[in-house]
C-alpha cells in the first residue's frame, strides 16, 4: 500500500487518536474498540468517519468503515466516495472486498451506494464474539 493522505479536508492516515475518537464512540464499539496501533493497515480518518484497508492477498484489499451517528447521511456517503476514488487513484489494488454482517442494514445500503455488489456469503465471528451470517461485497478496479 502507498501511505499518502487523501486530498480531503481533515483527512489523516493512520492517526491513532483520530481513529479511536470514532471507533470508541458508544454507537460504534465503545471503549472495547480502542486500538494501540494500526498494524499492517492503512486507515483514513475524517471527522466522524474512519475507513480502513487491509491486504488479504496481493492486489486484494478488505475495507471496513465506521461513521458516528451524528455524521451519517449524504455528507458521509460523499466523503466515503472521495476516499474510494482516492483509493483507486493511488493504491495498487484490483479488488476491494467488505464482509458485512447480514443484520447490518445501514452498512449494506452503504456498500450498494458506494458501488459494491454482493459476492459471497459466510458465517464469521463478530467483534462481540457472536458468529453471524455475513455477506461479502466486492468492487473491482474501475476500467
PDB file of N, CA, C and O in Angstrom, residues 16-48:
ATOM      1  N   UNK A  16      -3.790   7.311  15.250  1.00  0.00           N
ATOM      2  CA  UNK A  16      -4.422   6.506  16.317  1.00  0.00           C
ATOM      3  C   UNK A  16      -5.470   7.309  17.085  1.00  0.00           C
ATOM      4  O   UNK A  16      -6.566   6.806  17.341  1.00  0.00           O
ATOM      5  N   UNK A  17      -5.161   8.545  17.443  1.00  0.00           N
ATOM      6  CA  UNK A  17      -6.124   9.348  18.206  1.00  0.00           C
ATOM      7  C   UNK A  17      -7.388   9.619  17.395  1.00  0.00           C
ATOM      8  O   UNK A  17      -8.504   9.542  17.917  1.00  0.00           O
ATOM      9  N   UNK A  18      -7.230   9.930  16.121  1.00  0.00           N
ATOM     10  CA  UNK A  18      -8.392  10.191  15.270  1.00  0.00           C
ATOM     11  C   UNK A  18      -9.225   8.920  15.080  1.00  0.00           C
ATOM     12  O   UNK A  18     -10.459   8.969  15.092  1.00  0.00           O
ATOM     13  N   UNK A  19      -8.555   7.789  14.915  1.00  0.00           N
ATOM     14  CA  UNK A  19      -9.269   6.508  14.763  1.00  0.00           C
ATOM     15  C   UNK A  19     -10.045   6.199  16.037  1.00  0.00           C
ATOM     16  O   UNK A  19     -11.241   5.883  15.995  1.00  0.00           O
ATOM     17  N   UNK A  20      -9.371   6.294  17.182  1.00  0.00           N
ATOM     18  CA  UNK A  20     -10.029   5.983  18.454  1.00  0.00           C
ATOM     19  C   UNK A  20     -11.179   6.932  18.767  1.00  0.00           C
ATOM     20  O   UNK A  20     -12.161   6.523  19.390  1.00  0.00           O
ATOM     21  N   UNK A  21     -11.084   8.183  18.324  1.00  0.00           N
ATOM     22  CA  UNK A  21     -12.179   9.130  18.558  1.00  0.00           C
ATOM     23  C   UNK A  21     -13.467   8.643  17.901  1.00  0.00           C
ATOM     24  O   UNK A  21     -14.564   8.945  18.372  1.00  0.00           O
ATOM     25  N   UNK A  22     -13.338   7.868  16.851  1.00  0.00           N
ATOM     26  CA  UNK A  22     -14.514   7.360  16.142  1.00  0.00           C
ATOM     27  C   UNK A  22     -14.906   5.972  16.633  1.00  0.00           C
ATOM     28  O   UNK A  22     -16.052   5.744  17.012  1.00  0.00           O
ATOM     29  N   UNK A  23     -13.969   5.040  16.653  1.00  0.00           N
ATOM     30  CA  UNK A  23     -14.358   3.659  16.970  1.00  0.00           C
ATOM     31  C   UNK A  23     -14.694   3.436  18.434  1.00  0.00           C
ATOM     32  O   UNK A  23     -15.343   2.449  18.758  1.00  0.00           O
ATOM     33  N   UNK A  24     -14.290   4.344  19.320  1.00  0.00           N
ATOM     34  CA  UNK A  24     -14.683   4.189  20.727  1.00  0.00           C
ATOM     35  C   UNK A  24     -15.999   4.906  21.035  1.00  0.00           C
ATOM     36  O   UNK A  24     -16.457   4.892  22.178  1.00  0.00           O
ATOM     37  N   UNK A  25     -16.607   5.510  20.031  1.00  0.00           N
ATOM     38  CA  UNK A  25     -17.921   6.132  20.214  1.00  0.00           C
ATOM     39  C   UNK A  25     -18.884   5.041  20.699  1.00  0.00           C
ATOM     40  O   UNK A  25     -18.843   3.909  20.195  1.00  0.00           O
ATOM     41  N   UNK A  26     -19.753   5.352  21.652  1.00  0.00           N
ATOM     42  CA  UNK A  26     -20.664   4.322  22.177  1.00  0.00           C
ATOM     43  C   UNK A  26     -21.526   3.636  21.110  1.00  0.00           C
ATOM     44  O   UNK A  26     -21.877   2.463  21.266  1.00  0.00           O
ATOM     45  N   UNK A  27     -21.848   4.314  20.018  1.00  0.00           N
ATOM     46  CA  UNK A  27     -22.662   3.711  18.965  1.00  0.00           C
ATOM     47  C   UNK A  27     -21.836   2.856  18.002  1.00  0.00           C
ATOM     48  O   UNK A  27     -22.403   2.167  17.155  1.00  0.00           O
ATOM     49  N   UNK A  28     -20.517   2.903  18.134  1.00  0.00           N
ATOM     50  CA  UNK A  28     -19.657   2.077  17.277  1.00  0.00           C
ATOM     51  C   UNK A  28     -19.212   0.867  18.102  1.00  0.00           C
ATOM     52  O   UNK A  28     -19.917  -0.113  18.162  1.00  0.00           O
ATOM     53  N   UNK A  29     -18.057   0.930  18.783  1.00  0.00           N
ATOM     54  CA  UNK A  29     -17.590  -0.192  19.602  1.00  0.00           C
ATOM     55  C   UNK A  29     -17.440   0.168  21.072  1.00  0.00           C
ATOM     56  O   UNK A  29     -17.212  -0.709  21.898  1.00  0.00           O
ATOM     57  N   UNK A  30     -17.497   1.431  21.413  1.00  0.00           N
ATOM     58  CA  UNK A  30     -17.236   1.836  22.790  1.00  0.00           C
ATOM     59  C   UNK A  30     -15.766   1.623  23.126  1.00  0.00           C
ATOM     60  O   UNK A  30     -14.938   1.372  22.247  1.00  0.00           O
ATOM     61  N   UNK A  31     -15.440   1.711  24.389  1.00  0.00           N
ATOM     62  CA  UNK A  31     -14.029   1.582  24.823  1.00  0.00           C
ATOM     63  C   UNK A  31     -13.421   0.243  24.443  1.00  0.00           C
ATOM     64  O   UNK A  31     -12.210   0.131  24.271  1.00  0.00           O
ATOM     65  N   UNK A  32     -14.237  -0.791  24.282  1.00  0.00           N
ATOM     66  CA  UNK A  32     -13.709  -2.107  23.904  1.00  0.00           C
ATOM     67  C   UNK A  32     -13.049  -2.071  22.529  1.00  0.00           C
ATOM     68  O   UNK A  32     -12.230  -2.931  22.212  1.00  0.00           O
ATOM     69  N   UNK A  33     -13.366  -1.075  21.711  1.00  0.00           N
ATOM     70  CA  UNK A  33     -12.796  -0.979  20.379  1.00  0.00           C
ATOM     71  C   UNK A  33     -11.481  -0.232  20.296  1.00  0.00           C
ATOM     72  O   UNK A  33     -10.865  -0.168  19.242  1.00  0.00           O
ATOM     73  N   UNK A  34     -11.029   0.327  21.420  1.00  0.00           N
ATOM     74  CA  UNK A  34      -9.795   1.128  21.419  1.00  0.00           C
ATOM     75  C   UNK A  34      -8.626   0.319  20.866  1.00  0.00           C
ATOM     76  O   UNK A  34      -8.441  -0.834  21.178  1.00  0.00           O
ATOM     77  N   UNK A  35      -7.823   0.979  20.009  1.00  0.00           N
ATOM     78  CA  UNK A  35      -6.638   0.327  19.441  1.00  0.00           C
ATOM     79  C   UNK A  35      -5.382   1.057  19.896  1.00  0.00           C
ATOM     80  O   UNK A  35      -5.438   2.212  20.310  1.00  0.00           O
ATOM     81  N   UNK A  36      -4.246   0.371  19.794  1.00  0.00           N
ATOM     82  CA  UNK A  36      -2.963   0.996  20.141  1.00  0.00           C
ATOM     83  C   UNK A  36      -2.067   1.143  18.910  1.00  0.00           C
ATOM     84  O   UNK A  36      -1.117   1.906  18.933  1.00  0.00           O
ATOM     85  N   UNK A  37      -2.352   0.375  17.859  1.00  0.00           N
ATOM     86  CA  UNK A  37      -1.630   0.551  16.600  1.00  0.00           C
ATOM     87  C   UNK A  37      -2.503   0.044  15.455  1.00  0.00           C
ATOM     88  O   UNK A  37      -3.473  -0.656  15.671  1.00  0.00           O
ATOM     89  N   UNK A  38      -2.136   0.416  14.244  1.00  0.00           N
ATOM     90  CA  UNK A  38      -2.928   0.026  13.082  1.00  0.00           C
ATOM     91  C   UNK A  38      -2.405  -1.242  12.413  1.00  0.00           C
ATOM     92  O   UNK A  38      -2.977  -1.701  11.428  1.00  0.00           O
ATOM     93  N   UNK A  39      -1.323  -1.790  12.953  1.00  0.00           N
ATOM     94  CA  UNK A  39      -0.698  -2.998  12.411  1.00  0.00           C
ATOM     95  C   UNK A  39      -0.343  -2.793  10.949  1.00  0.00           C
ATOM     96  O   UNK A  39       0.346  -1.841  10.615  1.00  0.00           O
ATOM     97  N   UNK A  40      -0.842  -3.658  10.060  1.00  0.00           N
ATOM     98  CA  UNK A  40      -0.477  -3.596   8.642  1.00  0.00           C
ATOM     99  C   UNK A  40      -1.549  -2.909   7.805  1.00  0.00           C
ATOM    100  O   UNK A  40      -1.643  -3.123   6.610  1.00  0.00           O
ATOM    101  N   UNK A  41      -2.339  -2.070   8.416  1.00  0.00           N
ATOM    102  CA  UNK A  41      -3.465  -1.448   7.728  1.00  0.00           C
ATOM    103  C   UNK A  41      -3.175  -0.015   7.308  1.00  0.00           C
ATOM    104  O   UNK A  41      -2.303   0.633   7.843  1.00  0.00           O
ATOM    105  N   UNK A  42      -3.958   0.451   6.373  1.00  0.00           N
ATOM    106  CA  UNK A  42      -3.969   1.856   6.007  1.00  0.00           C
ATOM    107  C   UNK A  42      -5.351   2.348   6.427  1.00  0.00           C
ATOM    108  O   UNK A  42      -6.359   1.820   5.975  1.00  0.00           O
ATOM    109  N   UNK A  43      -5.384   3.315   7.337  1.00  0.00           N
ATOM    110  CA  UNK A  43      -6.656   3.788   7.882  1.00  0.00           C
ATOM    111  C   UNK A  43      -6.785   5.280   7.627  1.00  0.00           C
ATOM    112  O   UNK A  43      -5.937   6.069   8.045  1.00  0.00           O
ATOM    113  N   UNK A  44      -7.847   5.649   6.917  1.00  0.00           N
ATOM    114  CA  UNK A  44      -8.137   7.038   6.604  1.00  0.00           C
ATOM    115  C   UNK A  44      -9.207   7.520   7.582  1.00  0.00           C
ATOM    116  O   UNK A  44     -10.216   6.844   7.767  1.00  0.00           O
ATOM    117  N   UNK A  45      -8.966   8.675   8.192  1.00  0.00           N
ATOM    118  CA  UNK A  45      -9.994   9.263   9.047  1.00  0.00           C
ATOM    119  C   UNK A  45     -10.328  10.664   8.549  1.00  0.00           C
ATOM    120  O   UNK A  45      -9.479  11.391   8.041  1.00  0.00           O
ATOM    121  N   UNK A  46     -11.588  10.978   8.695  1.00  0.00           N
ATOM    122  CA  UNK A  46     -12.127  12.320   8.527  1.00  0.00           C
ATOM    123  C   UNK A  46     -12.915  12.555   9.805  1.00  0.00           C
ATOM    124  O   UNK A  46     -13.226  11.604  10.518  1.00  0.00           O
ATOM    125  N   UNK A  47     -13.266  13.769  10.130  1.00  0.00           N
ATOM    126  CA  UNK A  47     -14.057  13.970  11.346  1.00  0.00           C
ATOM    127  C   UNK A  47     -15.319  13.104  11.327  1.00  0.00           C
ATOM    128  O   UNK A  47     -16.165  13.217  10.442  1.00  0.00           O
ATOM    129  N   UNK A  48     -15.401  12.170  12.274  1.00  0.00           N
ATOM    130  CA  UNK A  48     -16.560  11.298  12.421  1.00  0.00           C
ATOM    131  C   UNK A  48     -16.606  10.089  11.521  1.00  0.00           C
ATOM    132  O   UNK A  48     -17.540   9.294  11.584  1.00  0.00           O
TER     133      UNK A  48
END
